[in-house]
PDB file of N, CA and C in Angstrom:
ATOM      1  N   MET M   1      38.992  35.880 -19.342  1.00 93.00           N
ATOM      2  CA  MET M   1      38.440  34.452 -19.419  1.00 93.00           C
ATOM      3  C   MET M   1      38.405  33.403 -20.947  1.00 93.00           C
ATOM      4  N   ALA M   2      38.897  35.036 -21.846  1.00 95.00           N
ATOM      5  CA  ALA M   2      38.282  34.038 -23.246  1.00 95.00           C
ATOM      6  C   ALA M   2      40.064  33.190 -23.443  1.00 95.00           C
ATOM      7  N   ALA M   3      41.229  33.463 -22.928  1.00 96.00           N
ATOM      8  CA  ALA M   3      41.940  32.817 -23.453  1.00 96.00           C
ATOM      9  C   ALA M   3      41.772  31.476 -21.977  1.00 96.00           C
ATOM     10  N   LEU M   4      41.428  31.430 -21.164  1.00 96.00           N
ATOM     11  CA  LEU M   4      40.881  30.347 -20.221  1.00 96.00           C
ATOM     12  C   LEU M   4      40.195  29.308 -21.189  1.00 96.00           C
ATOM     13  N   ARG M   5      39.071  29.784 -21.782  1.00 97.00           N
ATOM     14  CA  ARG M   5      37.728  29.066 -22.393  1.00 97.00           C
ATOM     15  C   ARG M   5      38.471  28.212 -23.450  1.00 97.00           C
ATOM     16  N   ALA M   6      39.662  29.036 -24.362  1.00 97.00           N
ATOM     17  CA  ALA M   6      40.465  28.306 -25.101  1.00 97.00           C
ATOM     18  C   ALA M   6      41.091  27.082 -24.954  1.00 97.00           C
ATOM     19  N   HIS M   7      41.563  27.155 -23.877  1.00 96.00           N
ATOM     20  CA  HIS M   7      42.897  26.236 -23.417  1.00 96.00           C
ATOM     21  C   HIS M   7      42.126  25.189 -22.476  1.00 96.00           C
ATOM     22  N   ALA M   8      40.501  25.514 -22.031  1.00 97.00           N
ATOM     23  CA  ALA M   8      39.637  24.408 -21.814  1.00 97.00           C
ATOM     24  C   ALA M   8      39.510  24.137 -23.123  1.00 97.00           C
ATOM     25  N   ALA M   9      39.237  24.159 -24.261  1.00 97.00           N
ATOM     26  CA  ALA M   9      38.549  23.949 -25.396  1.00 97.00           C
ATOM     27  C   ALA M   9      39.608  22.899 -25.637  1.00 97.00           C
ATOM     28  N   ARG M  10      40.883  23.370 -26.299  1.00 96.00           N
ATOM     29  CA  ARG M  10      42.477  22.347 -26.144  1.00 96.00           C
ATOM     30  C   ARG M  10      41.807  21.467 -25.501  1.00 96.00           C
ATOM     31  N   GLU M  11      42.041  21.411 -24.589  1.00 94.00           N
ATOM     32  CA  GLU M  11      42.302  20.280 -22.454  1.00 94.00           C
ATOM     33  C   GLU M  11      40.923  18.946 -23.510  1.00 94.00           C
ATOM     34  N   LEU M  12      39.805  19.510 -24.026  1.00 94.00           N
ATOM     35  CA  LEU M  12      38.533  19.069 -23.851  1.00 94.00           C
ATOM     36  C   LEU M  12      39.005  18.254 -25.301  1.00 94.00           C
ATOM     37  N   VAL M  13      38.832  18.519 -26.588  1.00 94.00           N
ATOM     38  CA  VAL M  13      38.990  17.745 -27.655  1.00 94.00           C
ATOM     39  C   VAL M  13      40.938  16.834 -26.977  1.00 94.00           C
ATOM     40  N   GLU M  14      41.769  17.292 -26.709  1.00 92.00           N
ATOM     41  CA  GLU M  14      42.990  16.567 -26.320  1.00 92.00           C
ATOM     42  C   GLU M  14      42.714  15.328 -25.524  1.00 92.00           C
ATOM     43  N   GLU M  15      42.043  15.788 -24.917  1.00 92.00           N
ATOM     44  CA  GLU M  15      41.633  14.236 -23.810  1.00 92.00           C
ATOM     45  C   GLU M  15      40.417  13.835 -24.066  1.00 92.00           C
ATOM     46  N   THR M  16      39.635  13.516 -24.555  1.00 93.00           N
ATOM     47  CA  THR M  16      37.887  13.183 -24.806  1.00 93.00           C
ATOM     48  C   THR M  16      37.777  12.884 -26.569  1.00 93.00           C
ATOM     49  N   GLY M  17      38.852  13.663 -26.809  1.00 93.00           N
ATOM     50  CA  GLY M  17      38.162  13.893 -28.767  1.00 93.00           C
ATOM     51  C   GLY M  17      37.048  14.197 -29.361  1.00 93.00           C
ATOM     52  N   LEU M  18      36.274  15.166 -28.234  1.00 94.00           N
ATOM     53  CA  LEU M  18      35.182  15.656 -28.208  1.00 94.00           C
ATOM     54  C   LEU M  18      35.608  17.631 -28.865  1.00 94.00           C
ATOM     55  N   ASP M  19      35.334  17.902 -29.837  1.00 94.00           N
ATOM     56  CA  ASP M  19      35.229  19.086 -29.773  1.00 94.00           C
ATOM     57  C   ASP M  19      34.370  20.128 -29.879  1.00 94.00           C
ATOM     58  N   THR M  20      34.715  21.133 -29.207  1.00 96.00           N
ATOM     59  CA  THR M  20      33.861  22.030 -28.973  1.00 96.00           C
ATOM     60  C   THR M  20      34.671  23.420 -29.167  1.00 96.00           C
ATOM     61  N   PRO M  21      33.993  24.436 -29.892  1.00 97.00           N
ATOM     62  CA  PRO M  21      34.109  25.636 -30.324  1.00 97.00           C
ATOM     63  C   PRO M  21      34.426  26.805 -28.419  1.00 97.00           C
ATOM     64  N   PRO M  22      35.382  26.890 -28.380  1.00 98.00           N
ATOM     65  CA  PRO M  22      35.357  27.786 -26.603  1.00 98.00           C
ATOM     66  C   PRO M  22      34.204  28.769 -27.114  1.00 98.00           C
ATOM     67  N   GLU M  23      34.176  29.006 -27.553  1.00 97.00           N
ATOM     68  CA  GLU M  23      32.852  30.290 -27.397  1.00 97.00           C
ATOM     69  C   GLU M  23      31.705  29.659 -26.765  1.00 97.00           C
ATOM     70  N   ASP M  24      30.985  28.261 -27.054  1.00 98.00           N
ATOM     71  CA  ASP M  24      30.577  27.609 -26.120  1.00 98.00           C
ATOM     72  C   ASP M  24      30.511  26.672 -25.064  1.00 98.00           C
ATOM     73  N   LEU M  25      31.667  27.184 -24.654  1.00 98.00           N
ATOM     74  CA  LEU M  25      32.389  27.009 -23.100  1.00 98.00           C
ATOM     75  C   LEU M  25      31.488  27.622 -22.121  1.00 98.00           C
ATOM     76  N   THR M  26      30.771  27.528 -21.032  1.00 96.00           N
ATOM     77  CA  THR M  26      30.321  28.485 -19.749  1.00 96.00           C
ATOM     78  C   THR M  26      30.932  27.957 -18.582  1.00 96.00           C
ATOM     79  N   LEU M  27      31.497  28.997 -17.738  1.00 97.00           N
ATOM     80  CA  LEU M  27      32.532  29.057 -16.636  1.00 97.00           C
ATOM     81  C   LEU M  27      31.372  28.385 -15.546  1.00 97.00           C
ATOM     82  N   TRP M  28      31.274  27.339 -15.208  1.00 95.00           N
ATOM     83  CA  TRP M  28      30.733  26.837 -14.395  1.00 95.00           C
ATOM     84  C   TRP M  28      31.153  26.579 -13.217  1.00 95.00           C
ATOM     85  N   LEU M  29      32.019  26.572 -12.888  1.00 92.00           N
ATOM     86  CA  LEU M  29      32.895  26.328 -11.134  1.00 92.00           C
ATOM     87  C   LEU M  29      34.219  26.688 -11.437  1.00 92.00           C
ATOM     88  N   VAL M  30      34.854  27.405  -9.940  1.00 92.00           N
ATOM     89  CA  VAL M  30      36.092  27.878 -10.063  1.00 92.00           C
ATOM     90  C   VAL M  30      36.791  26.940  -8.923  1.00 92.00           C
ATOM     91  N   THR M  31      37.335  25.990  -8.317  1.00 87.00           N
ATOM     92  CA  THR M  31      37.638  25.335  -7.085  1.00 87.00           C
ATOM     93  C   THR M  31      38.974  25.781  -6.860  1.00 87.00           C
ATOM     94  N   ARG M  32      39.498  25.588  -5.511  1.00 85.00           N
ATOM     95  CA  ARG M  32      40.778  25.872  -4.800  1.00 85.00           C
ATOM     96  C   ARG M  32      40.756  24.125  -4.000  1.00 85.00           C
ATOM     97  N   GLY M  33      41.834  23.683  -4.788  1.00 78.00           N
ATOM     98  CA  GLY M  33      42.549  21.935  -3.890  1.00 78.00           C
ATOM     99  C   GLY M  33      43.101  22.289  -3.467  1.00 78.00           C
ATOM    100  N   GLU M  34      43.255  21.382  -2.530  1.00 79.00           N
ATOM    101  CA  GLU M  34      44.024  21.208  -0.742  1.00 79.00           C
ATOM    102  C   GLU M  34      45.811  21.736  -0.781  1.00 79.00           C
ATOM    103  N   ARG M  35      46.378  22.299  -2.078  1.00 81.00           N
ATOM    104  CA  ARG M  35      47.376  22.768  -1.688  1.00 81.00           C
ATOM    105  C   ARG M  35      47.785  23.944  -2.440  1.00 81.00           C
ATOM    106  N   GLY M  36      46.293  24.204  -2.835  1.00 83.00           N
ATOM    107  CA  GLY M  36      46.402  25.521  -3.289  1.00 83.00           C
ATOM    108  C   GLY M  36      45.779  26.309  -4.526  1.00 83.00           C
ATOM    109  N   ASN M  37      46.266  25.113  -5.380  1.00 82.00           N
ATOM    110  CA  ASN M  37      45.841  24.872  -6.898  1.00 82.00           C
ATOM    111  C   ASN M  37      44.483  26.059  -6.936  1.00 82.00           C
ATOM    112  N   VAL M  38      44.264  26.206  -8.330  1.00 87.00           N
ATOM    113  CA  VAL M  38      42.639  26.503  -8.524  1.00 87.00           C
ATOM    114  C   VAL M  38      42.428  26.245  -9.923  1.00 87.00           C
ATOM    115  N   GLY M  39      41.241  25.606  -9.854  1.00 87.00           N
ATOM    116  CA  GLY M  39      40.662  25.046 -10.867  1.00 87.00           C
ATOM    117  C   GLY M  39      39.736  25.709 -11.537  1.00 87.00           C
ATOM    118  N   PHE M  40      39.796  26.015 -12.801  1.00 93.00           N
ATOM    119  CA  PHE M  40      38.006  26.912 -13.880  1.00 93.00           C
ATOM    120  C   PHE M  40      37.605  25.401 -14.264  1.00 93.00           C
ATOM    121  N   LEU M  41      36.836  25.124 -14.157  1.00 94.00           N
ATOM    122  CA  LEU M  41      35.980  24.454 -14.916  1.00 94.00           C
ATOM    123  C   LEU M  41      34.707  25.055 -15.834  1.00 94.00           C
ATOM    124  N   PHE M  42      35.038  24.196 -17.020  1.00 96.00           N
ATOM    125  CA  PHE M  42      33.672  24.783 -18.132  1.00 96.00           C
ATOM    126  C   PHE M  42      32.727  23.869 -18.645  1.00 96.00           C
ATOM    127  N   ARG M  43      31.529  23.848 -18.613  1.00 94.00           N
ATOM    128  CA  ARG M  43      30.457  23.115 -18.917  1.00 94.00           C
ATOM    129  C   ARG M  43      30.395  23.692 -20.221  1.00 94.00           C
ATOM    130  N   ALA M  44      30.976  22.380 -21.329  1.00 95.00           N
ATOM    131  CA  ALA M  44      30.032  22.195 -22.666  1.00 95.00           C
ATOM    132  C   ALA M  44      29.042  21.963 -22.534  1.00 95.00           C
ATOM    133  N   PRO M  45      28.417  22.297 -24.292  1.00 95.00           N
ATOM    134  CA  PRO M  45      27.385  21.412 -24.303  1.00 95.00           C
ATOM    135  C   PRO M  45      26.028  19.985 -24.390  1.00 95.00           C
ATOM    136  N   ALA M  46      25.649  19.662 -23.802  1.00 92.00           N
ATOM    137  CA  ALA M  46      25.323  18.339 -23.134  1.00 92.00           C
ATOM    138  C   ALA M  46      25.202  17.647 -24.918  1.00 92.00           C
ATOM    139  N   ARG M  47      25.638  16.413 -24.695  1.00 94.00           N
ATOM    140  CA  ARG M  47      25.891  15.192 -25.898  1.00 94.00           C
ATOM    141  C   ARG M  47      25.326  14.118 -25.152  1.00 94.00           C
ATOM    142  N   PRO M  48      25.480  12.859 -25.941  1.00 96.00           N
ATOM    143  CA  PRO M  48      24.898  11.673 -25.914  1.00 96.00           C
ATOM    144  C   PRO M  48      26.135  10.927 -25.353  1.00 96.00           C
ATOM    145  N   ALA M  49      25.873  10.330 -24.248  1.00 94.00           N
ATOM    146  CA  ALA M  49      27.228   9.509 -23.541  1.00 94.00           C
ATOM    147  C   ALA M  49      27.137   8.448 -24.661  1.00 94.00           C
ATOM    148  N   GLU M  50      26.985   8.081 -25.620  1.00 96.00           N
ATOM    149  CA  GLU M  50      27.883   7.105 -26.782  1.00 96.00           C
ATOM    150  C   GLU M  50      29.118   7.963 -27.163  1.00 96.00           C
ATOM    151  N   LEU M  51      28.368   9.249 -27.619  1.00 96.00           N
ATOM    152  CA  LEU M  51      29.090   9.860 -28.652  1.00 96.00           C
ATOM    153  C   LEU M  51      30.623  10.058 -27.634  1.00 96.00           C
ATOM    154  N   LEU M  52      30.558  10.377 -26.580  1.00 95.00           N
ATOM    155  CA  LEU M  52      32.190  10.682 -25.674  1.00 95.00           C
ATOM    156  C   LEU M  52      32.362   9.668 -25.690  1.00 95.00           C
ATOM    157  N   HIS M  53      31.844   8.112 -25.443  1.00 96.00           N
ATOM    158  CA  HIS M  53      32.902   6.900 -25.791  1.00 96.00           C
ATOM    159  C   HIS M  53      33.632   6.924 -26.664  1.00 96.00           C
ATOM    160  N   GLN M  54      32.242   6.960 -28.359  1.00 96.00           N
ATOM    161  CA  GLN M  54      33.314   6.669 -29.314  1.00 96.00           C
ATOM    162  C   GLN M  54      34.449   7.963 -30.236  1.00 96.00           C
ATOM    163  N   ARG M  55      33.979   9.246 -29.507  1.00 95.00           N
ATOM    164  CA  ARG M  55      34.839  10.249 -29.538  1.00 95.00           C
ATOM    165  C   ARG M  55      36.511   9.473 -29.154  1.00 95.00           C
ATOM    166  N   PHE M  56      36.073   9.494 -27.644  1.00 95.00           N
ATOM    167  CA  PHE M  56      37.429   8.557 -27.195  1.00 95.00           C
ATOM    168  C   PHE M  56      37.596   7.284 -27.124  1.00 95.00           C
ATOM    169  N   ALA M  57      37.166   6.588 -27.653  1.00 96.00           N
ATOM    170  CA  ALA M  57      38.242   5.173 -28.406  1.00 96.00           C
ATOM    171  C   ALA M  57      38.461   5.449 -29.627  1.00 96.00           C
ATOM    172  N   ALA M  58      38.201   6.815 -29.825  1.00 95.00           N
ATOM    173  CA  ALA M  58      38.770   7.262 -31.752  1.00 95.00           C
ATOM    174  C   ALA M  58      39.946   7.819 -31.344  1.00 95.00           C
ATOM    175  N   LEU M  59      40.339   8.686 -30.280  1.00 94.00           N
ATOM    176  CA  LEU M  59      41.290   9.182 -30.302  1.00 94.00           C
ATOM    177  C   LEU M  59      42.519   7.661 -29.197  1.00 94.00           C
ATOM    178  N   VAL M  60      41.781   7.235 -28.753  1.00 95.00           N
ATOM    179  CA  VAL M  60      43.047   6.199 -27.451  1.00 95.00           C
ATOM    180  C   VAL M  60      43.794   5.122 -28.828  1.00 95.00           C
ATOM    181  N   ALA M  61      42.524   5.066 -29.683  1.00 95.00           N
ATOM    182  CA  ALA M  61      43.632   4.495 -30.911  1.00 95.00           C
ATOM    183  C   ALA M  61      44.186   5.054 -31.741  1.00 95.00           C
ATOM    184  N   ALA M  62      43.916   6.017 -32.598  1.00 94.00           N
ATOM    185  CA  ALA M  62      44.992   7.565 -32.982  1.00 94.00           C
ATOM    186  C   ALA M  62      46.213   7.046 -32.159  1.00 94.00           C
ATOM    187  N   GLU M  63      45.977   7.508 -30.573  1.00 93.00           N
ATOM    188  CA  GLU M  63      47.337   7.909 -30.167  1.00 93.00           C
ATOM    189  C   GLU M  63      48.379   6.865 -30.052  1.00 93.00           C
ATOM    190  N   THR M  64      47.348   5.743 -30.030  1.00 94.00           N
ATOM    191  CA  THR M  64      48.457   4.236 -30.110  1.00 94.00           C
ATOM    192  C   THR M  64      48.632   3.671 -31.317  1.00 94.00           C
ATOM    193  N   ALA M  65      48.167   4.192 -32.203  1.00 96.00           N
ATOM    194  CA  ALA M  65      48.858   3.798 -34.071  1.00 96.00           C
ATOM    195  C   ALA M  65      49.725   4.550 -34.088  1.00 96.00           C
ATOM    196  N   HIS M  66      50.458   5.861 -33.438  1.00 95.00           N
ATOM    197  CA  HIS M  66      51.718   7.187 -33.679  1.00 95.00           C
ATOM    198  C   HIS M  66      52.203   6.556 -32.450  1.00 95.00           C
ATOM    199  N   GLY M  67      51.786   5.444 -31.782  1.00 96.00           N
ATOM    200  CA  GLY M  67      53.495   4.939 -30.657  1.00 96.00           C
ATOM    201  C   GLY M  67      53.019   6.238 -29.611  1.00 96.00           C
ATOM    202  N   ARG M  68      51.833   7.040 -28.825  1.00 94.00           N
ATOM    203  CA  ARG M  68      51.925   7.398 -27.921  1.00 94.00           C
ATOM    204  C   ARG M  68      50.456   6.886 -26.803  1.00 94.00           C
ATOM    205  N   GLU M  69      51.008   6.964 -25.895  1.00 91.00           N
ATOM    206  CA  GLU M  69      50.076   6.957 -24.798  1.00 91.00           C
ATOM    207  C   GLU M  69      49.140   7.791 -24.725  1.00 91.00           C
ATOM    208  N   PRO M  70      47.741   7.181 -24.896  1.00 90.00           N
ATOM    209  CA  PRO M  70      47.025   8.433 -24.597  1.00 90.00           C
ATOM    210  C   PRO M  70      46.974   8.977 -22.921  1.00 90.00           C
ATOM    211  N   GLU M  71      46.648  10.388 -22.670  1.00 86.00           N
ATOM    212  CA  GLU M  71      46.144  10.852 -21.517  1.00 86.00           C
ATOM    213  C   GLU M  71      45.807  10.143 -20.634  1.00 86.00           C
ATOM    214  N   LEU M  72      44.613   9.805 -20.498  1.00 86.00           N
ATOM    215  CA  LEU M  72      43.528   8.943 -19.356  1.00 86.00           C
ATOM    216  C   LEU M  72      43.828   7.745 -20.363  1.00 86.00           C
ATOM    217  N   ASP M  73      43.435   6.615 -19.091  1.00 81.00           N
ATOM    218  CA  ASP M  73      42.739   5.513 -19.662  1.00 81.00           C
ATOM    219  C   ASP M  73      41.727   5.053 -19.582  1.00 81.00           C
ATOM    220  N   ARG M  74      41.116   6.036 -19.709  1.00 87.00           N
ATOM    221  CA  ARG M  74      39.024   5.608 -19.383  1.00 87.00           C
ATOM    222  C   ARG M  74      38.079   6.695 -19.184  1.00 87.00           C
ATOM    223  N   ILE M  75      37.021   6.476 -19.226  1.00 89.00           N
ATOM    224  CA  ILE M  75      36.431   7.706 -19.058  1.00 89.00           C
ATOM    225  C   ILE M  75      35.202   7.122 -18.314  1.00 89.00           C
ATOM    226  N   VAL M  76      34.918   7.548 -17.532  1.00 89.00           N
ATOM    227  CA  VAL M  76      33.299   7.241 -16.226  1.00 89.00           C
ATOM    228  C   VAL M  76      32.323   8.223 -16.149  1.00 89.00           C
ATOM    229  N   LEU M  77      31.596   7.811 -16.533  1.00 89.00           N
ATOM    230  CA  LEU M  77      30.521   8.947 -15.885  1.00 89.00           C
ATOM    231  C   LEU M  77      30.269   8.157 -15.291  1.00 89.00           C
ATOM    232  N   VAL M  78      30.480   8.963 -13.884  1.00 87.00           N
ATOM    233  CA  VAL M  78      29.441   8.838 -11.773  1.00 87.00           C
ATOM    234  C   VAL M  78      28.397   9.363 -12.692  1.00 87.00           C
ATOM    235  N   GLY M  79      27.300   8.992 -11.054  1.00 83.00           N
ATOM    236  CA  GLY M  79      26.269   9.446 -10.833  1.00 83.00           C
ATOM    237  C   GLY M  79      26.647   9.949  -8.996  1.00 83.00           C
ATOM    238  N   SER M  80      27.255   9.937  -8.422  1.00 84.00           N
ATOM    239  CA  SER M  80      27.605  10.477  -6.958  1.00 84.00           C
ATOM    240  C   SER M  80      29.352  10.411  -6.562  1.00 84.00           C
ATOM    241  N   GLU M  81      29.490  10.535  -5.688  1.00 82.00           N
ATOM    242  CA  GLU M  81      30.782  10.817  -4.946  1.00 82.00           C
ATOM    243  C   GLU M  81      31.656   9.294  -4.212  1.00 82.00           C
ATOM    244  N   ALA M  82      30.270   8.855  -4.196  1.00 86.00           N
ATOM    245  CA  ALA M  82      30.707   7.640  -3.382  1.00 86.00           C
ATOM    246  C   ALA M  82      31.365   6.738  -5.340  1.00 86.00           C
ATOM    247  N   GLU M  83      30.498   7.064  -6.454  1.00 87.00           N
ATOM    248  CA  GLU M  83      31.126   6.195  -7.435  1.00 87.00           C
ATOM    249  C   GLU M  83      32.666   6.770  -7.906  1.00 87.00           C
ATOM    250  N   ALA M  84      32.507   8.231  -7.746  1.00 84.00           N
ATOM    251  CA  ALA M  84      33.791   9.165  -7.946  1.00 84.00           C
ATOM    252  C   ALA M  84      35.122   8.160  -6.899  1.00 84.00           C
ATOM    253  N   ALA M  85      34.785   7.963  -5.586  1.00 82.00           N
ATOM    254  CA  ALA M  85      35.724   7.696  -4.326  1.00 82.00           C
ATOM    255  C   ALA M  85      36.189   6.455  -5.107  1.00 82.00           C
ATOM    256  N   GLY M  86      35.358   5.750  -5.498  1.00 86.00           N
ATOM    257  CA  GLY M  86      35.308   3.931  -5.748  1.00 86.00           C
ATOM    258  C   GLY M  86      36.137   3.818  -7.013  1.00 86.00           C
ATOM    259  N   LEU M  87      36.941   4.919  -8.493  1.00 85.00           N
ATOM    260  CA  LEU M  87      37.290   4.450  -8.680  1.00 85.00           C
ATOM    261  C   LEU M  87      38.696   4.164  -9.102  1.00 85.00           C
ATOM    262  N   GLY M  88      39.322   4.444  -7.532  1.00 79.00           N
ATOM    263  CA  GLY M  88      41.045   4.339  -8.083  1.00 79.00           C
ATOM    264  C   GLY M  88      41.716   5.007  -8.435  1.00 79.00           C
ATOM    265  N   GLY M  89      42.890   4.616  -8.407  1.00 79.00           N
ATOM    266  CA  GLY M  89      44.366   5.630  -8.690  1.00 79.00           C
ATOM    267  C   GLY M  89      43.656   6.463  -8.423  1.00 79.00           C
ATOM    268  N   PRO M  90      44.312   7.568  -9.003  1.00 80.00           N
ATOM    269  CA  PRO M  90      45.297   8.759  -8.987  1.00 80.00           C
ATOM    270  C   PRO M  90      43.914   9.972  -9.721  1.00 80.00           C
ATOM    271  N   GLN M  91      43.354  11.044  -8.649  1.00 80.00           N
ATOM    272  CA  GLN M  91      42.270  11.648  -8.535  1.00 80.00           C
ATOM    273  C   GLN M  91      42.813  12.937  -8.195  1.00 80.00           C
ATOM    274  N   VAL M  92      42.349  14.339  -9.030  1.00 80.00           N
ATOM    275  CA  VAL M  92      41.860  15.730  -8.626  1.00 80.00           C
ATOM    276  C   VAL M  92      41.576  15.764  -6.940  1.00 80.00           C
ATOM    277  N   ASP M  93      42.229  16.528  -6.438  1.00 79.00           N
ATOM    278  CA  ASP M  93      42.234  16.311  -5.121  1.00 79.00           C
ATOM    279  C   ASP M  93      40.805  17.469  -5.000  1.00 79.00           C
ATOM    280  N   TYR M  94      40.005  17.778  -6.007  1.00 80.00           N
ATOM    281  CA  TYR M  94      38.751  18.887  -6.220  1.00 80.00           C
ATOM    282  C   TYR M  94      37.315  17.773  -6.339  1.00 80.00           C
ATOM    283  N   LEU M  95      38.099  16.535  -6.960  1.00 82.00           N
ATOM    284  CA  LEU M  95      36.705  15.694  -8.012  1.00 82.00           C
ATOM    285  C   LEU M  95      35.328  15.529  -6.740  1.00 82.00           C
ATOM    286  N   GLY M  96      35.941  15.206  -5.327  1.00 81.00           N
ATOM    287  CA  GLY M  96      34.489  15.266  -5.064  1.00 81.00           C
ATOM    288  C   GLY M  96      33.505  16.331  -4.554  1.00 81.00           C
ATOM    289  N   ALA M  97      34.533  17.542  -4.654  1.00 81.00           N
ATOM    290  CA  ALA M  97      32.918  19.018  -4.226  1.00 81.00           C
ATOM    291  C   ALA M  97      32.586  18.720  -5.761  1.00 81.00           C
ATOM    292  N   VAL M  98      33.756  18.992  -6.852  1.00 86.00           N
ATOM    293  CA  VAL M  98      32.873  19.015  -8.437  1.00 86.00           C
ATOM    294  C   VAL M  98      31.566  18.143  -8.495  1.00 86.00           C
ATOM    295  N   VAL M  99      31.564  17.317  -8.234  1.00 87.00           N
ATOM    296  CA  VAL M  99      30.448  16.322  -7.950  1.00 87.00           C
ATOM    297  C   VAL M  99      29.698  16.186  -7.480  1.00 87.00           C
ATOM    298  N   ARG M 100      29.689  16.245  -5.986  1.00 87.00           N
ATOM    299  CA  ARG M 100      28.409  17.442  -5.118  1.00 87.00           C
ATOM    300  C   ARG M 100      28.027  18.243  -5.731  1.00 87.00           C
ATOM    301  N   ARG M 101      28.653  19.250  -6.498  1.00 88.00           N
ATOM    302  CA  ARG M 101      28.021  20.514  -7.245  1.00 88.00           C
ATOM    303  C   ARG M 101      27.581  20.185  -7.867  1.00 88.00           C
ATOM    304  N   PHE M 102      27.697  19.236  -8.958  1.00 87.00           N
ATOM    305  CA  PHE M 102      26.919  18.619 -10.249  1.00 87.00           C
ATOM    306  C   PHE M 102      25.833  17.596  -9.978  1.00 87.00           C
ATOM    307  N   MET M 103      25.928  17.066  -8.723  1.00 86.00           N
ATOM    308  CA  MET M 103      24.619  16.286  -8.148  1.00 86.00           C
ATOM    309  C   MET M 103      23.723  17.349  -7.422  1.00 86.00           C
ATOM    310  N   ASP M 104      24.323  18.281  -6.392  1.00 88.00           N
ATOM    311  CA  ASP M 104      23.449  19.118  -6.531  1.00 88.00           C
ATOM    312  C   ASP M 104      22.468  19.791  -7.192  1.00 88.00           C
ATOM    313  N   GLU M 105      23.037  20.450  -8.853  1.00 87.00           N
ATOM    314  CA  GLU M 105      22.393  21.027  -9.639  1.00 87.00           C
ATOM    315  C   GLU M 105      21.362  20.444 -10.209  1.00 87.00           C
ATOM    316  N   ARG M 106      21.740  19.209 -10.279  1.00 82.00           N
ATOM    317  CA  ARG M 106      20.888  17.827 -10.872  1.00 82.00           C
ATOM    318  C   ARG M 106      19.708  17.612 -10.136  1.00 82.00           C
ATOM    319  N   GLY M 107      19.677  18.321  -8.341  1.00 74.00           N
ATOM    320  CA  GLY M 107      18.190  17.869  -8.021  1.00 74.00           C
ATOM    321  C   GLY M 107      18.241  16.352  -7.380  1.00 74.00           C
TER     322      GLY M 107
END
């Protein structure tokens, strides 16, 4: 579990710019995709949306300045499965289940 948590922390900073110590991540959901892939999703401490957007913009600027293409082209905060489905482009096959679970927890 420690190795998965450390990998999740690395991915979080690489993809969003949010640096979070591995010990601050908690296992939230384990998914199985349509092709049999297994995903371990960790929850990070809540942060303001504006901070996420600022860190992501800084990450994109730094990657672009070094002549690299950022891994993600945008960050979108969604409030429903319909919003997630309407994003277009490639998505992981378990995104709907993740959004549904999150919305169920919010009540």
